[in-house]
PDB file of C-alpha atoms and ligand atoms in Angstrom:
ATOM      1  CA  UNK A   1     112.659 109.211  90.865  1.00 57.00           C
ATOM      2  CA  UNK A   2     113.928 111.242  93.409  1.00 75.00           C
ATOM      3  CA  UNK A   3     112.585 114.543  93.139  1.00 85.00           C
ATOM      4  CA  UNK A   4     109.713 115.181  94.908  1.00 91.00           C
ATOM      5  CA  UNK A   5     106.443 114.822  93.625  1.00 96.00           C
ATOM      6  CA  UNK A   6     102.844 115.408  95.160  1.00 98.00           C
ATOM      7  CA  UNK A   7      99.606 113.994  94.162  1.00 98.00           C
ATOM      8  CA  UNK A   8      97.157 115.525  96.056  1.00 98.00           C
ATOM      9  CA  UNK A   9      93.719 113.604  95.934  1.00 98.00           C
ATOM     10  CA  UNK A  10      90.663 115.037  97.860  1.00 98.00           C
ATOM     11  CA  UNK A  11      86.820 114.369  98.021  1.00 97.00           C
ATOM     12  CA  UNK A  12      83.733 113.596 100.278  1.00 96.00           C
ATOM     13  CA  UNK A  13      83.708 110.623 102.759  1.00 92.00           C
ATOM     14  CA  UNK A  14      83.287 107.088 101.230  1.00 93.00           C
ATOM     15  CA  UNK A  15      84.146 107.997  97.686  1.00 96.00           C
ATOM     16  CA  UNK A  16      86.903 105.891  97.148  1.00 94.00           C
ATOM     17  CA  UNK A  17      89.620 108.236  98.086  1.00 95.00           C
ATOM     18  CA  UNK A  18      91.362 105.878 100.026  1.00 95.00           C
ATOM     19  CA  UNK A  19      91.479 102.681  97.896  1.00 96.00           C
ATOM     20  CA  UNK A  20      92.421 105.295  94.871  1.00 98.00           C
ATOM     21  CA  UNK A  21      95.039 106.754  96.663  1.00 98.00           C
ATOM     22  CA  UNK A  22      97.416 103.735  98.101  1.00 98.00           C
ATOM     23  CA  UNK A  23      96.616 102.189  94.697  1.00 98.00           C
ATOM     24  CA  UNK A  24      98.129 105.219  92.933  1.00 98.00           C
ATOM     25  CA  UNK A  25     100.886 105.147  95.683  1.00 98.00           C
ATOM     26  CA  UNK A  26     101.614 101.501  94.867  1.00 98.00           C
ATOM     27  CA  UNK A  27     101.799 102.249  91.030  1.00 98.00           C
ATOM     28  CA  UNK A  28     103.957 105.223  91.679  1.00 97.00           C
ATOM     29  CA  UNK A  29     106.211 104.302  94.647  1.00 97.00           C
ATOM     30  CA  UNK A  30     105.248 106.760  96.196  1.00 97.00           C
ATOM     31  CA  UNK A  31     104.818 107.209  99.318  1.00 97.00           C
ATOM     32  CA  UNK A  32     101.155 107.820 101.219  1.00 97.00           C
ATOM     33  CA  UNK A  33      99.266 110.071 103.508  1.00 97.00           C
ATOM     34  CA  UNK A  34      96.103 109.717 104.581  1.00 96.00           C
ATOM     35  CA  UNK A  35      95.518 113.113 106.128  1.00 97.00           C
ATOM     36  CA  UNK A  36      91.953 112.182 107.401  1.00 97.00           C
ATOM     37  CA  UNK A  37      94.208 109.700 110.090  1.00 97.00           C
ATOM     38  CA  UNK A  38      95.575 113.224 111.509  1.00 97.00           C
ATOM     39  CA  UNK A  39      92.244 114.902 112.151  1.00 98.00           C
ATOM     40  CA  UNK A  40      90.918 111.052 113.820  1.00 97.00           C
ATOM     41  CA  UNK A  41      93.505 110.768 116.103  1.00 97.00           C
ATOM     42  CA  UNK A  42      92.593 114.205 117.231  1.00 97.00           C
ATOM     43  CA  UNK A  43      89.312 113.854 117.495  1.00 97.00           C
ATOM     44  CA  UNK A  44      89.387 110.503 119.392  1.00 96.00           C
ATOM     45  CA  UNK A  45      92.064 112.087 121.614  1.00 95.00           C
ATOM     46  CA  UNK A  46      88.889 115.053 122.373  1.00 97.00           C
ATOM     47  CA  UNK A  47      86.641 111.830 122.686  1.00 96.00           C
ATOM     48  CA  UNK A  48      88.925 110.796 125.961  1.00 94.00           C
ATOM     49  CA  UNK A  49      88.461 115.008 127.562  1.00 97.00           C
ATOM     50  CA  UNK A  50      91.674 116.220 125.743  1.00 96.00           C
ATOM     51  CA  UNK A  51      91.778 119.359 124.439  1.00 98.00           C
ATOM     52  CA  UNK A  52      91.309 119.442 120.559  1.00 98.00           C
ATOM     53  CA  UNK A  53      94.196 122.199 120.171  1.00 98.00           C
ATOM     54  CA  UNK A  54      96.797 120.431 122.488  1.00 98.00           C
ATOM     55  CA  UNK A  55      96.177 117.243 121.546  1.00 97.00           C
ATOM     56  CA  UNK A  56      97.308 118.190 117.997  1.00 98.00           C
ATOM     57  CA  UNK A  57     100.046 120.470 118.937  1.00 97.00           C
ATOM     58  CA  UNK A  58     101.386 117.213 120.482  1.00 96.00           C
ATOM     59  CA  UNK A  59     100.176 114.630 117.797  1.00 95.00           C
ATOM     60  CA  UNK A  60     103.052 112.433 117.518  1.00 90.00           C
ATOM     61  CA  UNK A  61     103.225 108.848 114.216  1.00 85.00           C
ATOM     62  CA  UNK A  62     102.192 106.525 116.594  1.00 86.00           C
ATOM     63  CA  UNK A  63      99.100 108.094 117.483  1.00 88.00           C
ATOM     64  CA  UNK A  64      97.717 106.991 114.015  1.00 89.00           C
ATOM     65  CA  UNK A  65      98.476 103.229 115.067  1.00 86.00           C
ATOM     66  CA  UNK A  66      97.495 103.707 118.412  1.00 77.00           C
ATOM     67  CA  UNK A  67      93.509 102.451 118.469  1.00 81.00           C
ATOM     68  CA  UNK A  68      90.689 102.041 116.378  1.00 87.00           C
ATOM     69  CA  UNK A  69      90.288 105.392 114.569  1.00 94.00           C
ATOM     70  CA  UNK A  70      87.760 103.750 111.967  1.00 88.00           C
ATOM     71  CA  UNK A  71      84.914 104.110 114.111  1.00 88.00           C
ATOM     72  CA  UNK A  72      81.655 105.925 113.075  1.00 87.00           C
ATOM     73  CA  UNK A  73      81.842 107.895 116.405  1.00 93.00           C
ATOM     74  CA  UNK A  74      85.668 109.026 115.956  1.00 95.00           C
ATOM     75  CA  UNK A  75      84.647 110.245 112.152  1.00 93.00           C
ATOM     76  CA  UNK A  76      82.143 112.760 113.856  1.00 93.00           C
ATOM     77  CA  UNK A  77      84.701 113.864 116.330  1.00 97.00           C
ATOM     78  CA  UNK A  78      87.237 114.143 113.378  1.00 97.00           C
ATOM     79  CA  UNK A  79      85.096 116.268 111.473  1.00 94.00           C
ATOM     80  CA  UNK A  80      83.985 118.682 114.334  1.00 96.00           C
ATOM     81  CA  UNK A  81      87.802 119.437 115.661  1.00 97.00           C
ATOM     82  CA  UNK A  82      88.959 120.027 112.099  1.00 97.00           C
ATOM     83  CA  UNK A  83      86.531 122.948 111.789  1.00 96.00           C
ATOM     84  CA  UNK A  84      89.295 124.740 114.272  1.00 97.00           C
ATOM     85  CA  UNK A  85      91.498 126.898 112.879  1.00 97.00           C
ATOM     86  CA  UNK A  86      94.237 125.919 115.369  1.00 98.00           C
ATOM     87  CA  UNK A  87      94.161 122.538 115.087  1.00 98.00           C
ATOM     88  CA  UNK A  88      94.389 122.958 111.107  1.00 98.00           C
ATOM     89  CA  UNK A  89      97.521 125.066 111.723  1.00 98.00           C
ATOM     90  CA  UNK A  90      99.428 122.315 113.765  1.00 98.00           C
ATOM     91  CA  UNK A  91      99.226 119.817 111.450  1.00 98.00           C
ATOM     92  CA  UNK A  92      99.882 121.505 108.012  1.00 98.00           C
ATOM     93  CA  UNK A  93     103.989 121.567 108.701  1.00 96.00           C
ATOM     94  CA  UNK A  94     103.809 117.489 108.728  1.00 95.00           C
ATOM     95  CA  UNK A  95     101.707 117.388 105.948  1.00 97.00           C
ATOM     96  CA  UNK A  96     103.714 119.734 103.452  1.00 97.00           C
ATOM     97  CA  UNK A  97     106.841 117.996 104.367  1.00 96.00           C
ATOM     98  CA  UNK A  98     105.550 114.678 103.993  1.00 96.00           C
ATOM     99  CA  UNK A  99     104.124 116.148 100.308  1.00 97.00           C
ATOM    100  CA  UNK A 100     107.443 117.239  99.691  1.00 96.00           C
ATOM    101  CA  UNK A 101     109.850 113.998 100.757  1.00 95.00           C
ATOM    102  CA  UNK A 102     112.241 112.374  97.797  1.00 93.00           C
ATOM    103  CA  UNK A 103     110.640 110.001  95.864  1.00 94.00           C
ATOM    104  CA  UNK A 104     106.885 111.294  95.352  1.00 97.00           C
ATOM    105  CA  UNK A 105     103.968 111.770  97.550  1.00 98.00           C
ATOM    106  CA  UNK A 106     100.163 110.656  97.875  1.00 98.00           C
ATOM    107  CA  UNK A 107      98.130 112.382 100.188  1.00 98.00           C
ATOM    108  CA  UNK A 108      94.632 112.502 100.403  1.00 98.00           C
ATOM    109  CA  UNK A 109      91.619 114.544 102.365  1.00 97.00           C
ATOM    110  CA  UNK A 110      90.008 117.870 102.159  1.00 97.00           C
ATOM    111  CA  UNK A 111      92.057 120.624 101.860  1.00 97.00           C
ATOM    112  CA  UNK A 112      95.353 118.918  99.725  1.00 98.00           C
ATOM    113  CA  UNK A 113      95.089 120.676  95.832  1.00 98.00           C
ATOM    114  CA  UNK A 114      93.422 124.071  97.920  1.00 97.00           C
ATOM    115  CA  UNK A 115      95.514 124.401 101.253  1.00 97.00           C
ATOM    116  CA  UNK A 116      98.381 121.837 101.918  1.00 98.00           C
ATOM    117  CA  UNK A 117      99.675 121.417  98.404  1.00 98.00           C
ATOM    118  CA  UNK A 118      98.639 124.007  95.806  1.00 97.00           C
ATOM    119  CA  UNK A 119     101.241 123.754  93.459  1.00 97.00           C
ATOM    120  CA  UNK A 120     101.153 120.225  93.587  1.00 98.00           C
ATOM    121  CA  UNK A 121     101.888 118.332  90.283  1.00 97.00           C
ATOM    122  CA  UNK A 122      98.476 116.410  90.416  1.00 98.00           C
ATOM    123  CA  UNK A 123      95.521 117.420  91.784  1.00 98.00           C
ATOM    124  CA  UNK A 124      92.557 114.767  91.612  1.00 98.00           C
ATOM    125  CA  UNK A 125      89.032 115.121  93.533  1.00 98.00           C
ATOM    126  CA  UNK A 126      87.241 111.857  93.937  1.00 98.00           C
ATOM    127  CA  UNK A 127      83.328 112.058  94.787  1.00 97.00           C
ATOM    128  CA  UNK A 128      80.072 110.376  93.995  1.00 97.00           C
ATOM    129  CA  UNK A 129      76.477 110.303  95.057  1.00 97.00           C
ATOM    130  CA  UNK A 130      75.965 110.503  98.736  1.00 97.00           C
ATOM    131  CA  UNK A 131      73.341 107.868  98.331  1.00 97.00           C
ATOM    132  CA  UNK A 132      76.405 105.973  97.056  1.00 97.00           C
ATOM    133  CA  UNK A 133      78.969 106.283  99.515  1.00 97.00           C
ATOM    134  CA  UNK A 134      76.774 105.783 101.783  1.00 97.00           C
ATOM    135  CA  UNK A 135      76.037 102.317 100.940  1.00 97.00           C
ATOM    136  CA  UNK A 136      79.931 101.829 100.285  1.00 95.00           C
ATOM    137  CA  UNK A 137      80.539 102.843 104.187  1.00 93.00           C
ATOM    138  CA  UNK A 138      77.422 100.549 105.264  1.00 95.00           C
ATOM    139  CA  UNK A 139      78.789  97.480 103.422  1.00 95.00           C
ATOM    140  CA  UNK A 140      82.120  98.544 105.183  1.00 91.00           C
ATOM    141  CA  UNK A 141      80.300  98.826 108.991  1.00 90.00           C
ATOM    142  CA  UNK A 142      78.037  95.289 108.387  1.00 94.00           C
ATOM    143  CA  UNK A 143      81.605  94.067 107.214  1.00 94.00           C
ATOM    144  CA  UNK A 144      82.942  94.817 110.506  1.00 89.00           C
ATOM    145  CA  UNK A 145      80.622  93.392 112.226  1.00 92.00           C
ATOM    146  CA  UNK A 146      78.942  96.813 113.154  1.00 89.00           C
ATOM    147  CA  UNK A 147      75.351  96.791 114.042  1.00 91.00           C
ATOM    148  CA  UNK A 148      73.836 100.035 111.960  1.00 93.00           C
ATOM    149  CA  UNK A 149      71.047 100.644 109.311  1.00 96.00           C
ATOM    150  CA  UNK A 150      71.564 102.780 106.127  1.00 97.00           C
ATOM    151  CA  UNK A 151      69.459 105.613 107.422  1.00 97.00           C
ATOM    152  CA  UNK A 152      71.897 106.186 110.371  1.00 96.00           C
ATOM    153  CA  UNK A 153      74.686 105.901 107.862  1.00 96.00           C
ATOM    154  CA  UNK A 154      73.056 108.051 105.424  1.00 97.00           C
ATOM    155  CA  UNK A 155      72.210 110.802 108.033  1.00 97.00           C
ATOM    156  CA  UNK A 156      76.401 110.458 109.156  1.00 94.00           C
ATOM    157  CA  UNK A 157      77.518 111.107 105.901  1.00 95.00           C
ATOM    158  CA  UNK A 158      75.452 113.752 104.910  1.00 96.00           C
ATOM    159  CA  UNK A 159      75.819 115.468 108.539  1.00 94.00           C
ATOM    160  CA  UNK A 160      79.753 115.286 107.962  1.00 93.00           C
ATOM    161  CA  UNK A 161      79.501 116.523 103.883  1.00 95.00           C
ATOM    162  CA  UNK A 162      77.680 119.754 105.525  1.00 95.00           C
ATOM    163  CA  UNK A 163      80.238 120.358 108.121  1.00 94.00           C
ATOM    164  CA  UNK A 164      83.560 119.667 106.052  1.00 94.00           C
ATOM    165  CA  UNK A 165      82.466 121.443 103.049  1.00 95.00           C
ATOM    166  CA  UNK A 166      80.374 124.653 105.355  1.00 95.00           C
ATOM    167  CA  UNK A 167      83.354 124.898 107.415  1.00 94.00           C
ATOM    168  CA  UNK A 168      85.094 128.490 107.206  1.00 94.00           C
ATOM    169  CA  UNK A 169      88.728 127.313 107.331  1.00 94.00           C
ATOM    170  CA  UNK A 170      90.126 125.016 104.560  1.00 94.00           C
ATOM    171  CA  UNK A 171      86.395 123.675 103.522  1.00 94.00           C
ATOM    172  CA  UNK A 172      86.077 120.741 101.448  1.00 94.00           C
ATOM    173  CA  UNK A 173      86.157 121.765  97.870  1.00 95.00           C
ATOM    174  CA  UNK A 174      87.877 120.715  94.059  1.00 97.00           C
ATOM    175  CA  UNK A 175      91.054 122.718  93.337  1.00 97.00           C
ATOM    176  CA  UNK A 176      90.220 124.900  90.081  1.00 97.00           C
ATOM    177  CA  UNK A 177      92.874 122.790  88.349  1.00 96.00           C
ATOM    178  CA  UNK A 178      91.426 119.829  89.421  1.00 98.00           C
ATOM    179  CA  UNK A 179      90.598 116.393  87.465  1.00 97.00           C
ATOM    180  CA  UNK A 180      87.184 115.369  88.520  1.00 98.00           C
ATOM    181  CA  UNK A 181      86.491 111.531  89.032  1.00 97.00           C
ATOM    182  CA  UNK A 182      83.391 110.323  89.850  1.00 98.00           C
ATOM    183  CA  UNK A 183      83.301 107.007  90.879  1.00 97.00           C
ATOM    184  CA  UNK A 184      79.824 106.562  91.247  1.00 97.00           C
ATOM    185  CA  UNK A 185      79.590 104.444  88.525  1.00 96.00           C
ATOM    186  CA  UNK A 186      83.048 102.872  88.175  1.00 96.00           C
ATOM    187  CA  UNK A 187      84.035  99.638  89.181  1.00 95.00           C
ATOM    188  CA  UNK A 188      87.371  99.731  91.884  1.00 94.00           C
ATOM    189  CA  UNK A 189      89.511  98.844  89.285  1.00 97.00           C
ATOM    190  CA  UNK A 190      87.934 101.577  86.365  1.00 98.00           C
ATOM    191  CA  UNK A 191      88.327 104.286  89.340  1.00 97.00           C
ATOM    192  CA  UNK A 192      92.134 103.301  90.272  1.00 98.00           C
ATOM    193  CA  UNK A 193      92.728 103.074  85.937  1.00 98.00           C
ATOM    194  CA  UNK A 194      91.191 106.420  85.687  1.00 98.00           C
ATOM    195  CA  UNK A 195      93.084 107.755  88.574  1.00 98.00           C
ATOM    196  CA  UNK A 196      96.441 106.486  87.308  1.00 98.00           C
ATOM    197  CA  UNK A 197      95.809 107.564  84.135  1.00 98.00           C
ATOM    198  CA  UNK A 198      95.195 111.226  84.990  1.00 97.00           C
ATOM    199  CA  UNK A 199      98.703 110.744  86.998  1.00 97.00           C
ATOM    200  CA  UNK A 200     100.372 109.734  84.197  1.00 96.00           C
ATOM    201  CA  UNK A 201      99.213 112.746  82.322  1.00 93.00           C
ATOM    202  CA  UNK A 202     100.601 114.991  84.616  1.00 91.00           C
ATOM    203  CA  UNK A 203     104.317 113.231  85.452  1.00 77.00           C
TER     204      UNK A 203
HETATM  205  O1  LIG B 301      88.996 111.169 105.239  1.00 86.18           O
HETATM  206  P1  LIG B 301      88.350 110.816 106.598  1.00 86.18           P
HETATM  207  O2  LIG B 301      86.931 110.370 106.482  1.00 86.18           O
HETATM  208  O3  LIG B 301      89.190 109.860 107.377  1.00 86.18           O
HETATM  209  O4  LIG B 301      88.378 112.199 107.409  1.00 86.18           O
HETATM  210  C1  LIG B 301      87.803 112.358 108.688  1.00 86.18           C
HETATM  211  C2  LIG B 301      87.448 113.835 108.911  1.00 86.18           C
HETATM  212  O5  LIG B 301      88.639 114.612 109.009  1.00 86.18           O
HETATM  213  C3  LIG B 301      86.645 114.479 107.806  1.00 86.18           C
HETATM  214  O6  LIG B 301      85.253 114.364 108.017  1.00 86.18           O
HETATM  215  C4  LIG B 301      87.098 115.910 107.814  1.00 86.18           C
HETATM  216  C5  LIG B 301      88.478 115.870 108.398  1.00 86.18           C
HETATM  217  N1  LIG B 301      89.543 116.074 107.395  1.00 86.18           N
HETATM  218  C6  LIG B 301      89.833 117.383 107.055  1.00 86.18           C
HETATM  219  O7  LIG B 301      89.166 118.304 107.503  1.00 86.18           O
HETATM  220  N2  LIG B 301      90.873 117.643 106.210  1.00 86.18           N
HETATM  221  C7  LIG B 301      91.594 116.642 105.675  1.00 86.18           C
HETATM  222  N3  LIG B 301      92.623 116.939 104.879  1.00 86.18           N
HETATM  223  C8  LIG B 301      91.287 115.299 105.997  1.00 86.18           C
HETATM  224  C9  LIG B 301      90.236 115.054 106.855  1.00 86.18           C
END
């Protein structure tokens, strides 16, 4: 295929966007986006004294590679600098080209199906219980190697629900055409199936 095509997938932290979303990508062939990488490399750059607002004006692909952005830390920071308005602006001409390339698109975050990509083709938010995802991005963290306890991880989550979803510009929320998945009860492999599934439906 070489029209474009977006599939815009967005939903709370730890829900399973992520592995959904390459999965689809994979299926697909399309290529994938994982918008949250924008807003970390910001934030870590505001971690090191750079101005949020620059630092994305100048954001340049190999930022994304450059460090760790995984970090519980740079998540925080991620979340506060993409409550500015300005540093929501300089990003969204990447993101709606990328959603537009040849060949199809998969990009996931907050603001995809409401801000970035209205009319795209699919529009899928992902979510489940916070209790959930939290234990999802513990598991992840003791993976690591991190040393943490749920509570912390629990409070992080919930802190960074409130301020994505509170926020006054582009908050978290489903697209009214949206196909709900909640993947608090799936297995990976039932949430990818169900995710490819509601695709399909829409190619
Ligand atoms: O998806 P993630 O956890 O990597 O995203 C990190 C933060 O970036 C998230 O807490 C809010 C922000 N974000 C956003 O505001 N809009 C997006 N499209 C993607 C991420």
């Amino acid at each position: 295929m070489t029209e474009p095509f977006t599939v815009a997938i967005d939903g709370p932290a730890a829900a399973g966007k992520g592995t959904i979303s390459r999965a689809v990508a994979d299926h697909f062939g399309f290529a994938h986006l994982d918008t949250g990488l924008l807003y970390r490399a910001v934030g870590a750059r505001m971690l090191d004294g750079v101005d949020p607002v620059t630092a994305a004006m100048a954001l340049q692909a190999n930022d994304l590679q450059a460090r760790d952005l995984r970090t519980a830390e740079v998540a925080q920071a991620a979340s506060k600098v993409a409550v500015i308005p300005e540093v929501r602006a300089a990003l969204i001409d990447f993101q709606r080209a990328f959603a537009r390339r040849a060949g199809g698109a998969v990009l996931d975050g907050r603001d995809i199906g409401t801000v970035i990509c209205p009319q795209a083709e699919a529009k899928l938010f992902v979510t489940a219980s916070v209790e959930v995802r939290a234990q999802r991005r513990y598991q992840e963290l003791v993976d690591k190697g991190t040393v943490t306890s749920f509570e912390t991880v629990l409070a992080d989550v919930k802190a960074r629900d409130a301020r994505d979803s509170g926020r006054v510009t582009a908050p978290m929320t489903a697209a009214q055409d949206a196909i709900l998945i909640d993947t608090s009860e799936l297995s990976i492999e039932q949430a990818v199936a169900t995710a490819i599934a509601a695709v399909k439906d829409c190619h």
